Short mmCIF file of C-alpha atoms and ligand atoms in Angstrom, two decimals:
data_model
loop_
_atom_site.label_atom_id
_atom_site.label_comp_id
_atom_site.label_asym_id
_atom_site.label_seq_id
_atom_site.Cartn_x
_atom_site.Cartn_y
_atom_site.Cartn_z
CA MET A 1 114.67 113.52 58.12
CA ARG A 2 114.82 109.79 58.64
CA LYS A 3 112.52 106.80 58.98
CA LEU A 4 112.57 104.76 62.14
CA LEU A 5 110.49 102.52 64.34
CA MET A 6 109.16 104.05 67.52
CA VAL A 7 108.65 101.42 70.19
CA ARG A 8 106.44 102.08 73.16
CA TYR A 9 106.60 100.13 76.39
CA GLY A 10 103.63 99.49 78.61
CA GLU A 11 103.70 98.53 82.23
CA ILE A 12 107.28 99.67 82.81
CA TYR A 13 105.78 103.16 83.03
CA LEU A 14 104.33 102.17 86.37
CA LYS A 15 107.74 101.38 87.83
CA GLY A 16 109.30 103.83 90.20
CA LEU A 17 112.92 103.94 91.23
CA ASN A 18 113.76 100.64 89.56
CA ARG A 19 112.47 101.68 86.13
CA PRO A 20 116.04 101.92 84.71
CA PHE A 21 116.58 98.24 85.51
CA PHE A 22 113.51 97.27 83.44
CA LEU A 23 114.37 99.66 80.62
CA LYS A 24 117.89 98.33 80.35
CA ALA A 25 116.50 94.80 80.04
CA LEU A 26 113.95 95.95 77.46
CA VAL A 27 116.54 97.68 75.30
CA LYS A 28 118.73 94.59 75.40
CA ARG A 29 115.82 92.39 74.28
CA VAL A 30 114.80 94.78 71.51
CA ARG A 31 118.42 95.06 70.41
CA ASP A 32 118.74 91.26 70.17
CA ALA A 33 115.50 91.08 68.20
CA ALA A 34 116.53 93.86 65.79
CA LYS A 35 120.06 92.59 65.27
CA PRO A 36 119.33 90.19 62.37
CA PHE A 37 117.81 93.18 60.56
CA GLY A 38 120.84 95.38 61.10
CA GLY A 39 118.78 97.75 63.25
CA GLN A 40 120.38 100.31 65.55
CA VAL A 41 118.53 100.53 68.87
CA TRP A 42 118.54 103.25 71.51
CA LEU A 43 116.44 104.56 74.34
CA HIS A 44 115.52 108.21 74.35
CA ASP A 45 112.88 110.25 76.05
CA ALA A 46 110.63 107.37 77.18
CA ARG A 47 110.72 105.61 73.81
CA VAL A 48 112.88 102.95 72.23
CA PHE A 49 113.94 103.77 68.68
CA ILE A 50 115.16 101.51 65.91
CA SER A 51 116.79 102.87 62.77
CA ASP A 52 118.73 101.57 59.77
CA MET A 53 116.95 98.23 59.52
CA ASN A 54 117.31 96.47 56.19
CA ASP A 55 113.77 95.05 56.41
CA ALA A 56 111.45 97.31 58.41
CA GLU A 57 108.42 95.02 58.16
CA GLY A 58 110.41 91.96 59.26
CA CYS A 59 112.04 93.86 62.08
CA MET A 60 108.70 95.16 63.30
CA GLU A 61 107.18 91.70 63.20
CA ARG A 62 110.05 90.34 65.26
CA VAL A 63 110.14 93.19 67.79
CA SER A 64 106.37 92.99 68.27
CA LYS A 65 107.01 89.64 69.97
CA VAL A 66 109.41 91.08 72.54
CA PHE A 67 107.81 91.01 75.98
CA GLY A 68 107.68 94.52 77.40
CA VAL A 69 106.90 96.11 74.04
CA HIS A 70 103.40 97.59 74.00
CA SER A 71 103.18 98.95 70.45
CA ILE A 72 105.31 99.94 67.47
CA ALA A 73 104.84 102.82 65.05
CA PRO A 74 106.80 103.32 61.83
CA ALA A 75 107.63 107.01 62.20
CA ILE A 76 109.36 109.88 60.47
CA GLU A 77 111.79 111.91 62.52
CA MET A 78 112.24 115.57 61.53
CA GLU A 79 113.68 118.85 62.69
CA LYS A 80 110.84 120.29 64.74
CA ASP A 81 111.63 123.87 63.73
CA ASP A 82 110.91 123.08 60.09
CA PHE A 83 107.13 123.36 60.39
CA GLU A 84 106.64 123.62 56.63
CA GLY A 85 108.55 120.34 56.31
CA ILE A 86 106.34 118.75 58.98
CA CYS A 87 103.24 119.74 57.02
CA GLU A 88 104.71 118.29 53.82
CA GLN A 89 105.59 115.01 55.50
CA ALA A 90 102.15 114.85 57.08
CA ASN A 91 100.72 115.19 53.61
CA GLU A 92 103.02 112.46 52.30
CA LEU A 93 101.82 110.10 55.02
CA MET A 94 98.13 110.85 54.51
CA ARG A 95 97.66 111.34 50.80
CA GLY A 96 97.49 107.61 50.02
CA LEU A 97 94.70 107.10 52.58
CA SER A 98 91.01 107.74 52.22
CA GLY A 99 88.12 108.25 54.63
CA THR A 100 88.11 110.29 57.82
CA PHE A 101 91.10 111.50 59.82
CA LYS A 102 92.27 113.78 62.54
CA VAL A 103 95.63 115.16 63.59
CA GLU A 104 96.66 114.47 67.15
CA ALA A 105 99.63 116.50 68.31
CA ARG A 106 101.45 116.09 71.61
CA ARG A 107 104.22 118.25 72.94
CA SER A 108 106.73 117.26 75.55
CA ASP A 109 108.55 120.48 74.56
CA LYS A 110 106.21 123.02 76.11
CA HIS A 111 108.23 125.91 74.65
CA TYR A 112 107.41 124.97 71.09
CA PHE A 113 106.06 127.96 69.16
CA LEU A 114 102.67 126.29 68.56
CA ASP A 115 100.55 124.51 71.11
CA SER A 116 98.87 121.18 70.34
CA PRO A 117 95.49 122.53 69.15
CA GLN A 118 97.32 124.96 66.86
CA ILE A 119 99.44 122.16 65.38
CA ASN A 120 96.30 120.06 64.88
CA ALA A 121 94.53 122.90 63.12
CA LYS A 122 97.42 123.95 60.87
CA VAL A 123 98.54 120.47 59.81
CA GLY A 124 94.93 119.32 59.46
CA GLU A 125 94.13 122.20 57.16
CA TYR A 126 97.29 121.65 55.10
CA VAL A 127 96.47 117.96 54.54
CA LEU A 128 92.78 118.55 53.96
CA MET A 129 93.32 121.25 51.33
CA ARG A 130 95.44 118.90 49.25
CA ASN A 131 93.26 115.78 49.59
CA GLU A 132 89.72 117.11 49.74
CA ASP A 133 88.41 114.58 47.24
CA HIS A 134 89.24 111.54 49.45
CA LEU A 135 89.86 112.72 53.03
CA LYS A 136 87.52 114.31 55.55
CA VAL A 137 88.13 115.46 59.10
CA ASP A 138 86.33 113.70 61.93
CA VAL A 139 87.69 114.50 65.39
CA ARG A 140 85.37 112.09 67.22
CA LYS A 141 85.71 108.73 65.43
CA PRO A 142 88.32 109.11 62.70
CA GLU A 143 89.42 106.14 60.62
CA HIS A 144 93.00 107.45 60.60
CA VAL A 145 94.92 109.32 63.26
CA LEU A 146 97.97 111.29 62.23
CA SER A 147 100.10 111.61 65.35
CA ILE A 148 102.69 114.33 65.72
CA GLU A 149 104.94 114.25 68.77
CA ILE A 150 107.05 117.30 69.43
CA ARG A 151 109.99 116.21 71.55
CA ASP A 152 113.57 117.32 70.94
CA GLN A 153 112.72 116.30 67.38
CA ALA A 154 109.32 115.96 65.72
CA TYR A 155 107.91 112.49 65.10
CA LEU A 156 105.09 111.76 62.68
CA TYR A 157 103.20 108.50 62.28
CA CYS A 158 99.78 107.30 61.22
CA ARG A 159 99.95 103.56 61.93
CA VAL A 160 100.45 101.98 65.36
CA TYR A 161 100.79 98.22 65.61
CA PRO A 162 99.98 96.49 68.89
CA ALA A 163 102.69 94.24 70.35
CA VAL A 164 102.63 91.52 72.99
CA GLY A 165 102.99 93.62 76.14
CA GLY A 166 104.21 92.08 79.39
CA MET A 167 107.61 92.60 81.00
CA PRO A 168 111.09 92.03 79.57
CA VAL A 169 112.31 88.46 79.93
CA GLY A 170 114.84 88.09 82.72
CA THR A 171 113.47 90.83 84.95
CA GLY A 172 111.34 88.32 86.85
CA GLY A 173 113.85 85.55 87.57
CA LYS A 174 113.71 82.04 86.19
CA ALA A 175 111.18 79.19 86.37
CA ALA A 176 110.98 75.60 85.11
CA LEU A 177 108.06 74.74 82.83
CA LEU A 178 106.80 71.16 82.77
CA LEU A 179 106.30 70.99 79.03
CA SER A 180 104.21 68.22 77.49
CA GLY A 181 103.23 68.04 73.86
CA GLY A 182 99.69 69.14 74.73
CA ILE A 183 97.83 72.37 74.25
CA ASP A 184 97.99 73.66 77.79
CA SER A 185 101.58 73.71 79.00
CA PRO A 186 103.02 75.86 76.17
CA VAL A 187 100.32 78.45 76.92
CA ALA A 188 101.09 78.31 80.64
CA GLY A 189 104.79 78.84 79.93
CA TYR A 190 104.05 81.74 77.61
CA MET A 191 101.94 83.47 80.24
CA ILE A 192 104.61 83.32 82.91
CA ALA A 193 107.41 84.25 80.49
CA LYS A 194 105.32 87.25 79.50
CA ARG A 195 105.62 88.48 83.06
CA GLY A 196 109.38 88.71 82.58
CA VAL A 197 110.34 85.22 83.71
CA GLN A 198 113.09 83.32 81.92
CA LEU A 199 111.97 79.74 81.17
CA ILE A 200 113.68 76.43 81.17
CA ALA A 201 111.59 73.45 80.08
CA VAL A 202 111.43 69.92 81.44
CA HIS A 203 109.92 67.21 79.26
CA TYR A 204 109.39 63.58 80.26
CA HIS A 205 109.92 61.14 77.49
CA SER A 206 109.08 57.43 77.69
CA PHE A 207 110.91 55.94 74.77
CA PRO A 208 109.94 53.58 73.10
CA TYR A 209 106.37 53.99 74.42
CA THR A 210 106.53 57.57 73.25
CA SER A 211 108.21 58.04 69.89
CA GLU A 212 110.94 60.26 68.51
CA PHE A 213 108.15 62.15 66.75
CA ALA A 214 106.56 62.93 70.11
CA LYS A 215 109.86 64.27 71.39
CA GLN A 216 110.43 66.33 68.25
CA LYS A 217 106.95 67.81 68.59
CA VAL A 218 107.81 69.03 72.09
CA LEU A 219 111.07 70.52 70.83
CA ASP A 220 109.11 72.24 68.06
CA LEU A 221 106.78 73.72 70.68
CA ALA A 222 109.75 74.84 72.76
CA LYS A 223 111.21 76.44 69.65
CA ILE A 224 108.03 78.49 69.13
CA LEU A 225 108.15 79.56 72.78
CA SER A 226 111.84 80.38 72.53
CA GLU A 227 111.10 83.15 70.04
CA TYR A 228 109.19 84.99 72.73
CA CYS A 229 111.35 83.83 75.60
CA CYS A 230 114.82 84.69 74.27
CA GLY A 231 115.88 81.07 74.08
CA ILE A 232 114.96 78.03 76.13
CA ARG A 233 117.03 75.22 77.56
CA VAL A 234 115.03 71.99 77.38
CA TYR A 235 115.72 68.99 79.61
CA VAL A 236 114.42 65.83 77.95
CA VAL A 237 114.16 63.45 80.87
CA PRO A 238 114.07 59.66 80.35
CA PHE A 239 110.94 58.53 82.16
CA THR A 240 110.40 54.96 80.98
CA ASP A 241 112.08 53.26 83.91
CA ILE A 242 110.10 55.25 86.46
CA GLN A 243 106.83 54.57 84.69
CA MET A 244 107.56 50.85 84.39
CA GLN A 245 108.39 50.57 88.06
CA ILE A 246 105.27 52.50 89.09
CA HIS A 247 103.21 50.29 86.80
CA GLU A 248 104.66 47.13 88.31
CA LYS A 249 104.83 48.06 91.98
CA CYS A 250 102.05 50.55 92.77
CA PRO A 251 98.25 50.22 93.00
CA GLU A 252 96.77 50.74 89.54
CA ASP A 253 94.33 53.52 90.48
CA TYR A 254 97.22 55.57 91.83
CA THR A 255 99.76 55.15 89.05
CA THR A 256 98.94 58.47 87.38
CA LEU A 257 99.21 60.46 90.59
CA ILE A 258 102.43 58.80 91.66
CA MET A 259 103.83 59.45 88.21
CA ARG A 260 102.83 63.09 88.48
CA ARG A 261 104.47 63.34 91.87
CA TYR A 262 107.69 62.07 90.31
CA MET A 263 107.38 64.64 87.53
CA MET A 264 107.16 67.38 90.13
CA ARG A 265 110.06 66.10 92.21
CA ILE A 266 112.37 65.74 89.21
CA ALA A 267 111.38 69.16 87.85
CA GLU A 268 112.15 70.71 91.22
CA ARG A 269 115.55 69.05 91.29
CA ILE A 270 116.36 70.38 87.81
CA ALA A 271 115.02 73.82 88.75
CA GLN A 272 117.33 73.92 91.78
CA LYS A 273 120.28 73.00 89.59
CA GLU A 274 119.35 75.83 87.21
CA GLU A 275 118.69 78.33 90.00
CA ALA A 276 115.08 78.56 88.91
CA LEU A 277 112.70 79.67 91.63
CA ALA A 278 109.35 78.16 90.66
CA LEU A 279 107.66 75.43 88.63
CA ILE A 280 104.99 76.01 85.97
CA THR A 281 102.36 73.53 84.80
CA GLY A 282 99.40 73.72 82.42
CA GLU A 283 96.91 72.32 84.91
CA SER A 284 93.35 73.58 85.17
CA VAL A 285 90.88 72.62 87.89
CA GLY A 286 88.68 69.70 86.95
CA GLN A 287 90.06 69.22 83.43
CA VAL A 288 91.04 65.56 84.00
CA ALA A 289 91.12 63.13 86.94
CA SER A 290 94.59 64.23 88.00
CA GLN A 291 93.46 67.86 88.17
CA THR A 292 90.78 67.69 90.85
CA ILE A 293 91.64 69.82 93.87
CA GLU A 294 92.40 66.65 95.83
CA ALA A 295 94.69 65.34 93.09
CA LEU A 296 96.44 68.68 92.69
CA THR A 297 97.03 68.72 96.44
CA VAL A 298 98.84 65.38 96.45
CA THR A 299 101.02 66.31 93.48
CA ASN A 300 101.73 69.74 94.90
CA GLU A 301 102.87 68.60 98.29
CA VAL A 302 106.00 66.77 97.14
CA VAL A 303 107.74 70.02 96.20
CA HIS A 304 108.74 73.09 98.18
CA MET A 305 108.94 75.64 95.38
CA PRO A 306 105.90 77.65 94.39
CA VAL A 307 104.04 75.98 91.53
CA PHE A 308 102.49 78.41 89.06
CA ARG A 309 99.37 77.17 87.28
CA PRO A 310 98.32 80.20 85.26
CA LEU A 311 95.53 78.25 83.50
CA ILE A 312 93.93 77.02 86.71
CA GLY A 313 90.64 78.83 86.07
CA PHE A 314 90.58 78.64 82.27
CA ASP A 315 88.16 76.62 80.17
CA LYS A 316 89.77 74.36 77.59
CA ILE A 317 88.17 76.30 74.78
CA ASP A 318 89.75 79.53 75.98
CA ILE A 319 93.14 77.86 76.30
CA MET A 320 92.80 76.63 72.70
CA GLU A 321 92.05 80.16 71.59
CA TYR A 322 95.12 81.44 73.40
CA ALA A 323 97.28 78.69 71.87
CA ARG A 324 96.12 79.75 68.40
CA LYS A 325 97.03 83.32 69.15
CA ILE A 326 100.58 82.51 70.22
CA GLY A 327 101.09 80.01 67.40
CA THR A 328 101.45 76.74 69.34
CA TYR A 329 98.04 75.23 68.62
CA GLU A 330 98.75 73.61 65.25
CA THR A 331 101.81 71.84 66.62
CA SER A 332 100.08 70.83 69.87
CA ILE A 333 97.27 69.02 68.08
CA LEU A 334 99.59 66.76 66.08
CA PRO A 335 98.56 63.27 67.11
CA TYR A 336 101.60 62.00 69.00
CA GLU A 337 101.36 60.23 72.32
CA ASP A 338 102.45 61.71 75.67
CA CYS A 339 103.91 59.67 78.52
CA CYS A 340 100.77 60.50 80.52
CA THR A 341 98.75 58.49 78.02
CA VAL A 342 100.75 55.26 78.31
CA PHE A 343 99.87 52.90 81.15
CA THR A 344 96.78 54.93 82.08
CA PRO A 345 94.71 53.30 84.83
CA ARG A 346 91.11 52.29 84.08
CA HIS A 347 89.80 54.12 87.14
CA PRO A 348 92.22 56.87 88.14
CA ALA A 349 91.71 58.06 91.73
CA THR A 350 90.01 61.44 91.84
CA LYS A 351 89.83 61.59 95.65
CA PRO A 352 93.17 60.02 96.50
CA LYS A 353 94.06 58.71 99.95
CA MET A 354 97.47 59.88 101.06
CA ALA A 355 98.14 56.65 102.95
CA LEU A 356 97.67 54.58 99.79
CA ILE A 357 99.98 56.82 97.78
CA GLU A 358 102.67 56.61 100.42
CA LYS A 359 102.30 52.86 100.63
CA GLY A 360 102.64 52.57 96.87
CA GLU A 361 105.65 54.85 96.75
CA ALA A 362 107.39 52.91 99.53
CA ALA A 363 108.07 50.18 96.98
CA LEU A 364 110.22 52.55 94.92
CA ASP A 365 113.78 53.74 95.49
CA GLN A 366 112.87 57.37 95.15
CA GLU A 367 116.28 58.98 95.39
CA ALA A 368 117.90 56.59 92.91
CA LEU A 369 115.09 57.06 90.40
CA ILE A 370 115.20 60.85 90.62
CA ARG A 371 118.97 60.97 90.39
CA ALA A 372 119.08 58.65 87.36
CA ALA A 373 116.43 60.73 85.60
CA VAL A 374 118.22 64.02 86.23
CA ASP A 375 121.68 62.64 85.40
CA ASN A 376 120.54 61.07 82.15
CA ALA A 377 118.49 64.01 80.90
CA GLU A 378 119.41 65.23 77.46
CA ILE A 379 119.86 68.99 77.30
CA VAL A 380 118.76 70.81 74.17
CA GLU A 381 119.37 74.56 73.73
CA LEU A 382 116.82 76.37 71.60
P1 ATP B 1 98.88 69.62 78.42
O1 ATP B 1 97.90 70.02 77.37
O2 ATP B 1 99.76 70.72 78.84
O3 ATP B 1 99.59 68.36 78.06
P2 ATP B 1 96.91 68.15 79.81
O4 ATP B 1 95.61 68.79 79.88
O5 ATP B 1 97.15 67.11 78.78
O6 ATP B 1 98.01 69.30 79.68
P3 ATP B 1 98.06 66.42 81.79
O7 ATP B 1 98.52 65.49 80.74
O8 ATP B 1 97.36 65.91 82.99
O9 ATP B 1 97.15 67.58 81.25
O10 ATP B 1 99.30 67.23 82.30
C1 ATP B 1 99.17 68.29 83.21
C2 ATP B 1 100.44 69.08 83.22
O11 ATP B 1 101.55 68.23 83.56
C3 ATP B 1 100.81 69.61 81.85
O12 ATP B 1 100.18 70.84 81.59
C4 ATP B 1 102.29 69.77 81.96
O13 ATP B 1 102.64 70.93 82.65
C5 ATP B 1 102.67 68.54 82.80
N1 ATP B 1 103.03 67.40 81.94
C6 ATP B 1 102.24 66.43 81.45
N2 ATP B 1 102.93 65.56 80.69
C7 ATP B 1 104.21 65.98 80.69
C8 ATP B 1 105.41 65.53 80.09
N3 ATP B 1 105.45 64.44 79.32
N4 ATP B 1 106.55 66.22 80.33
C9 ATP B 1 106.52 67.35 81.09
N5 ATP B 1 105.42 67.81 81.68
C10 ATP B 1 104.28 67.15 81.49
MG1 MG B 2 99.08 66.34 78.40
#
């Protein structure tokens, strides 16, 4: 008999011939997550198992953040032929609980000497007889479910903890997240990473108009994301020169859009260097002037890569809720400035004219500005 964590995966079940590729990635991610806890990790019979961890609670907490993991159950593994022992362990698991319960047996070993209803009945009776004063059977809506899986061993558990779900990071290629210090972009990055995409982050920093605190806040956000995303490389791109030149040489109403076009171009350049295949932003239709459909169109058209905007149809209030859930909200609301909030025009164009943007941009040496920004970016590994 031994205690272990039984990790279930979700959507990977739906994969066909390439399921081994996803499982290999999942096991690697779980192994990395369990390593600080000394846990041994292996895949067996459609489950990932972790044993020998020095801190089971801590390990479970960490592994529940691994994309691809659907749920985790602290389980007891036993010899399946020792049915008396199974009943005793079932009793051990249940006797500290009170209320209603049922036993739910499943057999992948169809030759086992009892079928599932028989296991349910026998174990249920055994537990009930010893705990009649505080446990009652309810097969319809029980408060506790004692699960017994008969595989090549027997596994018993009565608590299942939900995990993040999604797909293992790295199975979906790489993308570059435009990461501000706001509420939206960390959530957008999380959503795409959850689909198995490895992230790099690009942050535009306008020192001294934006402070060291503002930069640190973004790195703190990236650090929170990195726990889910198996590490993030952050490019902190100096943006002051570009913003100053736009401010001096371009029509005021268009400065925000031209700035956003530069953000996209530079991010694409960095993405190409990193062999990333897409860009990610936290934009949502209609949230601000630069996120009208017309404005999104003019910022979108300067790049060739697909741009993922997973929040495009989300209300701000729902994004805030999501940010709380993933743990970025409290950092995002710290009151430091973003480069988007310096030099903001009084009347930003919401229905921009392409000709005016192009005329404004003609005053800038685009290639030199992009190259200087990329070459002078500071790279931080988190
Ligand atoms: P967020 O909450 O993500 O900052 P927002 O609602 O404040 O979004 P904007 O400031 O218009 O919206 O920015 C839209 C998107 O542009 C952001 O979601 C982010 O992807 C990107 N972005 C904005 N500022 C920066 C920055 N300083 N560095 C990198 N990307 C940025
Ligand atoms: Mg912002």
